Coordinates of C-alpha atoms in Angstrom, one line a residue:
Chain A
X1 CA 148.4 -59.0 50.5
X2 CA 145.9 -60.4 52.9
X3 CA 142.4 -59.4 53.8
X4 CA 143.5 -58.2 57.6
X5 CA 146.4 -55.9 55.9
X6 CA 143.7 -53.9 53.5
X7 CA 141.3 -54.0 56.7
X8 CA 144.4 -52.2 58.4
X9 CA 145.6 -49.9 56.0
X10 CA 142.0 -48.7 54.8
X11 CA 140.7 -48.8 58.2
X12 CA 137.5 -51.1 57.4
X13 CA 135.2 -52.6 59.8
X14 CA 135.1 -56.1 60.1
X15 CA 131.4 -57.2 60.3
X16 CA 131.6 -61.1 60.0
X17 CA 133.6 -64.0 58.6
X18 CA 136.8 -63.3 60.8
X19 CA 138.4 -66.3 60.4
X20 CA 139.1 -65.8 56.8
X21 CA 141.2 -62.3 57.3
X22 CA 143.8 -64.3 56.7
X23 CA 142.5 -65.0 52.7
X24 CA 144.9 -63.5 49.9
X25 CA 143.5 -61.1 48.0
X26 CA 144.5 -61.4 44.4
X27 CA 142.4 -58.4 43.1
X28 CA 139.4 -56.4 43.2
X29 CA 135.9 -56.5 41.6
X30 CA 133.5 -53.3 41.9
X31 CA 129.8 -54.0 40.9
X32 CA 126.2 -54.0 42.4
X33 CA 124.8 -56.1 39.9
X34 CA 124.7 -59.8 41.0
X35 CA 124.7 -61.6 37.8
X36 CA 127.5 -59.4 36.6
X37 CA 129.9 -60.7 39.6
X38 CA 128.6 -64.4 38.5
X39 CA 129.9 -63.7 35.5
X40 CA 132.9 -61.9 35.6
X41 CA 134.6 -61.8 39.2
X42 CA 137.6 -63.7 39.3
X43 CA 138.7 -66.2 42.4
X44 CA 140.1 -64.3 45.7
X45 CA 139.0 -60.8 44.5
X46 CA 137.8 -58.5 46.9
X47 CA 134.0 -57.5 45.9
X48 CA 133.2 -54.0 46.4
X49 CA 129.3 -53.2 46.7
X50 CA 126.6 -51.4 48.1
X51 CA 124.4 -54.8 48.0
X52 CA 123.5 -56.3 51.6
X53 CA 120.9 -58.7 49.8
X54 CA 121.5 -62.4 50.9
X55 CA 122.8 -63.7 47.9
X56 CA 125.7 -61.9 47.9
X57 CA 127.3 -64.7 50.0
X58 CA 126.2 -67.1 48.0
X59 CA 128.1 -65.9 45.1
X60 CA 131.1 -64.6 47.1
X61 CA 131.4 -68.5 47.9
X62 CA 130.8 -69.7 44.7
X63 CA 133.2 -67.4 43.0
X64 CA 135.2 -68.2 46.1
X65 CA 135.9 -64.3 46.7
X66 CA 138.6 -63.6 49.4
X67 CA 135.7 -60.9 50.8
X68 CA 132.8 -58.7 50.4
X69 CA 133.8 -55.1 51.4
X70 CA 130.2 -52.8 51.8
X71 CA 130.6 -49.2 50.8
X72 CA 128.8 -46.1 52.1
X73 CA 128.0 -47.3 55.4
X74 CA 126.0 -50.2 54.5
X75 CA 125.7 -53.0 56.9
X76 CA 125.3 -56.8 56.2
X77 CA 121.6 -58.3 57.0
X78 CA 121.7 -60.8 59.9
X79 CA 121.3 -63.8 57.4
X80 CA 124.0 -62.4 55.3
X81 CA 126.4 -61.9 58.2
X82 CA 125.3 -65.7 59.6
X83 CA 126.3 -67.2 56.2
X84 CA 129.8 -65.4 55.9
X85 CA 130.6 -67.0 59.4
X86 CA 130.4 -70.2 58.2
X87 CA 131.3 -69.8 54.8
X88 CA 134.7 -67.9 56.4
X89 CA 134.5 -65.0 53.7
X90 CA 134.6 -61.8 55.8
X91 CA 132.2 -58.8 55.0
X92 CA 134.1 -55.8 55.5
X93 CA 132.4 -51.9 55.6
X94 CA 133.4 -48.5 55.3
X95 CA 132.1 -45.1 55.3
X96 CA 133.7 -44.3 52.0
X97 CA 131.7 -44.7 48.6
X98 CA 132.8 -47.3 46.0
X99 CA 134.6 -44.8 43.9
X100 CA 136.8 -43.5 46.8
X101 CA 137.7 -46.8 48.7
X102 CA 138.3 -48.4 45.0
X103 CA 140.8 -45.5 44.2
X104 CA 142.8 -46.5 47.7
X105 CA 142.6 -50.2 46.7
X106 CA 143.6 -50.0 43.7
X107 CA 147.3 -48.4 45.0
X108 CA 147.2 -51.2 47.4
X109 CA 146.7 -54.1 45.3
X110 CA 146.5 -53.3 41.0
Chain B
X1 CA 97.3 -27.2 34.4
X2 CA 96.7 -30.6 34.4
X3 CA 98.9 -33.7 32.2
X4 CA 98.2 -37.4 32.2
X5 CA 100.4 -40.3 31.3
X6 CA 99.8 -44.0 30.9
X7 CA 102.3 -46.2 32.1
X8 CA 102.8 -49.7 31.2
X9 CA 104.1 -52.2 33.8
X10 CA 107.3 -54.2 33.1
X11 CA 108.2 -52.0 30.2
X12 CA 111.6 -50.8 31.2
X13 CA 112.8 -49.2 28.1
X14 CA 109.7 -46.6 28.5
X15 CA 110.0 -46.1 32.5
X16 CA 110.8 -42.3 33.0
X17 CA 109.2 -41.1 29.9
X18 CA 106.7 -39.5 32.4
X19 CA 108.9 -38.3 34.4
X20 CA 110.9 -37.0 31.6
X21 CA 107.7 -34.8 30.5
X22 CA 107.2 -33.4 33.8
X23 CA 110.8 -32.2 33.8
X24 CA 110.5 -30.5 30.7
X25 CA 107.1 -29.1 31.7
X26 CA 108.4 -27.1 34.9
X27 CA 111.1 -25.9 32.9
X28 CA 109.2 -24.0 30.7
X29 CA 107.5 -23.0 33.8
X30 CA 110.3 -21.4 35.1
X31 CA 110.5 -23.4 38.5
X32 CA 113.5 -23.2 40.3
X33 CA 116.2 -25.9 39.2
X34 CA 116.4 -27.3 42.9
X35 CA 112.7 -27.8 43.0
X36 CA 112.7 -29.5 40.1
X37 CA 115.3 -31.7 40.7
X38 CA 113.7 -32.9 43.7
X39 CA 110.2 -33.5 42.0
X40 CA 111.4 -35.3 39.1
X41 CA 113.4 -37.7 41.3
X42 CA 110.7 -38.5 43.5
X43 CA 108.4 -38.6 40.4
X44 CA 110.8 -41.2 38.5
X45 CA 111.2 -43.3 41.5
X46 CA 107.4 -44.0 41.5
X47 CA 107.3 -44.5 38.1
X48 CA 109.9 -46.9 38.5
X49 CA 108.1 -48.6 40.8
X50 CA 104.8 -48.8 39.0
X51 CA 106.7 -50.4 35.8
X52 CA 108.4 -52.9 38.6
X53 CA 105.4 -54.1 40.4
X54 CA 102.1 -53.3 38.7
X55 CA 100.7 -54.1 35.7
X56 CA 99.2 -50.5 34.7
X57 CA 99.0 -47.0 35.8
X58 CA 98.6 -43.5 35.3
X59 CA 100.0 -40.2 36.5
X60 CA 98.3 -37.0 37.0
X61 CA 100.6 -34.1 37.2
X62 CA 98.5 -30.5 38.1
X63 CA 100.5 -27.5 38.7
X64 CA 98.7 -24.1 40.5
X65 CA 100.8 -21.0 41.5
X66 CA 101.8 -22.6 44.7
X67 CA 102.4 -26.2 44.4
X68 CA 103.1 -29.4 41.9
X69 CA 101.0 -32.3 42.6
X70 CA 101.8 -35.8 41.3
X71 CA 99.6 -38.3 41.8
X72 CA 100.6 -41.8 40.6
X73 CA 97.9 -44.6 40.6
X74 CA 98.5 -48.4 39.6
X75 CA 96.7 -51.3 38.9
X76 CA 98.9 -53.8 40.9
X77 CA 99.6 -56.2 43.8
X78 CA 99.2 -53.3 46.2
X79 CA 101.8 -52.7 49.5
X80 CA 100.9 -55.2 52.5
X81 CA 102.6 -53.2 55.1
X82 CA 103.7 -49.7 54.4
X83 CA 105.9 -48.9 57.2
X84 CA 107.9 -52.0 56.4
X85 CA 108.2 -50.7 52.7
X86 CA 109.8 -47.3 53.4
X87 CA 112.5 -49.0 55.4
X88 CA 115.5 -48.7 53.5
X89 CA 117.0 -51.9 52.1
X90 CA 113.3 -53.5 52.3
X91 CA 112.4 -54.7 48.8
X92 CA 110.5 -57.4 47.2
X93 CA 111.7 -56.7 43.5
X94 CA 112.5 -59.6 41.2
X95 CA 116.1 -60.6 40.3
X96 CA 115.0 -59.2 36.9
X97 CA 114.4 -55.6 38.5
X98 CA 117.6 -55.9 40.6
X99 CA 119.4 -56.5 37.5
X100 CA 117.9 -53.2 36.1
X101 CA 119.4 -51.7 38.6
X102 CA 116.9 -51.0 40.8
X103 CA 115.1 -52.9 43.5
X104 CA 117.8 -52.3 46.3
X105 CA 115.1 -50.8 48.7
X106 CA 115.9 -47.6 48.2
X107 CA 112.9 -45.8 45.9
X108 CA 110.2 -44.9 48.6
X109 CA 112.9 -43.2 51.0
X110 CA 114.3 -41.5 47.8
X111 CA 110.6 -40.3 47.2
X112 CA 110.2 -39.3 50.8
X113 CA 113.5 -37.5 51.0
X114 CA 112.3 -35.2 48.2
X115 CA 109.0 -34.7 48.7
X116 CA 107.2 -31.7 50.3
X117 CA 104.6 -34.0 51.5
X118 CA 104.2 -37.5 50.1
X119 CA 100.8 -39.9 50.9
X120 CA 100.8 -43.6 50.4
X121 CA 97.1 -45.5 49.9
X122 CA 97.4 -49.0 48.8
X123 CA 94.9 -51.8 49.0
X124 CA 96.5 -55.7 48.6
X125 CA 95.3 -57.1 45.4
X126 CA 94.0 -53.9 43.8
X127 CA 96.7 -51.5 43.3
X128 CA 98.8 -48.2 44.8
X129 CA 97.9 -44.6 45.1
X130 CA 101.0 -42.1 45.5
X131 CA 100.8 -38.6 45.9
X132 CA 103.6 -36.4 45.7
X133 CA 103.1 -32.3 46.6
X134 CA 105.7 -30.0 46.3
X135 CA 105.6 -26.2 47.0
X136 CA 106.7 -23.7 44.6
Chain C
X1 CA 138.9 -32.8 35.0
X2 CA 138.4 -32.5 31.7
X3 CA 136.2 -35.0 29.6
X4 CA 139.3 -35.3 27.0
X5 CA 141.5 -36.1 29.8
X6 CA 139.1 -38.9 31.2
X7 CA 138.9 -40.2 27.8
X8 CA 143.0 -40.7 27.4
X9 CA 143.1 -41.9 31.0
X10 CA 140.8 -44.8 30.5
X11 CA 141.8 -45.2 26.5
X12 CA 138.1 -44.9 26.2
X13 CA 136.2 -43.7 23.2
X14 CA 133.5 -40.8 23.2
X15 CA 130.1 -42.3 21.8
X16 CA 128.2 -39.0 22.2
X17 CA 128.9 -35.3 23.2
X18 CA 132.4 -35.7 21.3
X19 CA 132.0 -31.9 20.8
X20 CA 132.3 -31.1 24.6
X21 CA 135.5 -32.7 25.5
X22 CA 136.4 -29.3 27.7
X23 CA 133.3 -30.4 30.3
X24 CA 135.1 -30.3 33.3
X25 CA 133.7 -32.7 36.1
X26 CA 134.1 -32.1 39.4
X27 CA 133.8 -35.6 41.4
X28 CA 133.0 -39.0 40.5
X29 CA 130.4 -41.5 41.9
X30 CA 130.6 -45.3 40.8
X31 CA 127.5 -47.6 41.1
X32 CA 125.2 -49.8 39.4
X33 CA 122.1 -48.9 41.6
X34 CA 120.0 -45.8 40.1
X35 CA 118.4 -45.3 43.3
X36 CA 121.9 -44.7 44.7
X37 CA 122.9 -42.2 42.0
X38 CA 119.6 -40.7 42.6
X39 CA 120.4 -39.2 46.0
X40 CA 123.6 -37.6 44.8
X41 CA 123.1 -33.7 45.1
X42 CA 126.3 -32.7 43.5
X43 CA 126.9 -30.8 40.2
X44 CA 129.2 -31.8 37.5
X45 CA 129.2 -35.5 38.5
X46 CA 130.9 -37.9 36.4
X47 CA 128.9 -41.4 36.5
X48 CA 131.1 -44.7 36.5
X49 CA 128.7 -47.7 35.9
X50 CA 128.8 -51.0 34.4
X51 CA 124.6 -50.7 33.9
X52 CA 123.8 -49.9 30.4
X53 CA 120.6 -49.5 29.8
X54 CA 117.7 -47.0 29.0
X55 CA 117.5 -46.6 32.8
X56 CA 121.2 -45.3 33.4
X57 CA 120.5 -42.6 30.7
X58 CA 117.2 -41.5 32.5
X59 CA 118.7 -41.0 36.1
X60 CA 121.5 -38.9 34.6
X61 CA 118.8 -36.8 33.2
X62 CA 116.7 -36.6 36.7
X63 CA 119.7 -35.9 38.4
X64 CA 121.5 -33.3 36.2
X65 CA 124.7 -35.5 35.7
X66 CA 126.1 -34.7 32.0
X67 CA 129.0 -37.3 31.9
X68 CA 128.8 -41.2 31.9
X69 CA 131.4 -43.9 31.8
X70 CA 130.2 -47.5 30.8
X71 CA 132.9 -49.9 32.2
X72 CA 133.2 -53.3 31.7
X73 CA 133.3 -52.8 28.0
X74 CA 129.4 -52.4 27.9
X75 CA 128.0 -50.9 24.7
X76 CA 125.5 -48.7 24.2
X77 CA 122.3 -48.9 22.1
X78 CA 121.4 -46.5 19.4
X79 CA 118.0 -45.7 21.7
X80 CA 120.3 -44.8 24.5
X81 CA 122.2 -42.7 22.2
X82 CA 118.9 -40.6 21.2
X83 CA 118.2 -40.1 24.7
X84 CA 121.4 -39.1 25.5
X85 CA 121.6 -36.3 22.9
X86 CA 118.6 -35.2 23.6
X87 CA 119.7 -34.4 27.1
X88 CA 123.2 -33.1 26.4
X89 CA 124.5 -36.4 27.7
X90 CA 128.5 -37.3 27.0
X91 CA 128.7 -41.2 27.2
X92 CA 132.0 -42.8 27.2
X93 CA 132.7 -46.3 26.6
X94 CA 135.5 -48.0 28.6
X95 CA 136.9 -51.6 28.7
X96 CA 138.0 -51.6 31.6
X97 CA 136.5 -52.9 34.9
X98 CA 135.3 -50.6 37.2
X99 CA 138.0 -51.4 39.7
X100 CA 140.3 -50.3 37.4
X101 CA 138.7 -47.2 36.4
X102 CA 137.9 -46.1 39.4
X103 CA 141.8 -46.5 40.3
X104 CA 143.1 -44.7 37.3
X105 CA 141.0 -41.3 37.6
X106 CA 141.6 -41.5 41.5
X107 CA 145.1 -41.8 41.0
X108 CA 145.0 -39.2 38.5
X109 CA 143.1 -36.7 41.3
X110 CA 139.3 -37.1 40.8
X111 CA 137.9 -36.4 43.7
X112 CA 135.3 -38.5 45.4
X113 CA 132.0 -37.4 46.5
X114 CA 131.7 -37.7 49.9

């Protein structure tokens, strides 16, 4: 399943990195601890988090994640969005909390 | 009724001990549970701020018939721009603090949301005083 | 949902509070940011987290959360167990990721907070 399919099915907002919407999503990773994502997330996973910190995109890029999904109405900082555009890794958003959106995501891509 | 607690900067194992004592005291006084919850959440966030940012601090708790007053005095770097610090998402926390589950720039707004009165005075290079007042 | 059911669904282990398997949670919340947890107003919340330190327990204490699932195969310390017991908090260790933990519980009908 591609990032854009998930955007469509879960009615997500696309904040930045539109050119990466065709990336393939291989799974999900839910974490708000950057070092944890650095250590444990896998290539192609969609990262669910509340963190909008500038290092989020650096990690998403290093780990080659498919997209970052910000929960609970969080929006990316300006430089985070800019980096997402440069990397072509989309930043998505939802009003749902991590538990709910992950529950729905799991049904789609487990 | 007056109580005092010493806080050591950087000691994340003990962070929250003072707020936990506050909770027990308020419970013993049969304070309304919703007020207890708001009080201890505000106190705990402020206590974590001392541990995360300052060298040391003192928390005083004063309770009378009408109000609960918690004053957190720290020796630390102080806050340059309090208005900016109050903005949700703004944070100067170290990576270490972030990996402890704090430092996402939500603490001060959490305190504000829960306190009936909140006053913050700060001097850069000296320290910060946070005063939280709750009505009983 | 009963604590006992949560443990079964997650193939997990109760570390403390094992005598309270009948305790029922109404909603679940997943976060590693304690300030985020401290914004919750609900009662009978299940906290799902990969943050295993003393502040996780302190946060639960302040928020009146009585049940925590530690995902990502996190192990709690003796100190954490003592503090949890003192505050009547049930702790569950689970080897699944937060992603899988949320997925399985959501699928089993556990409700989100909002």
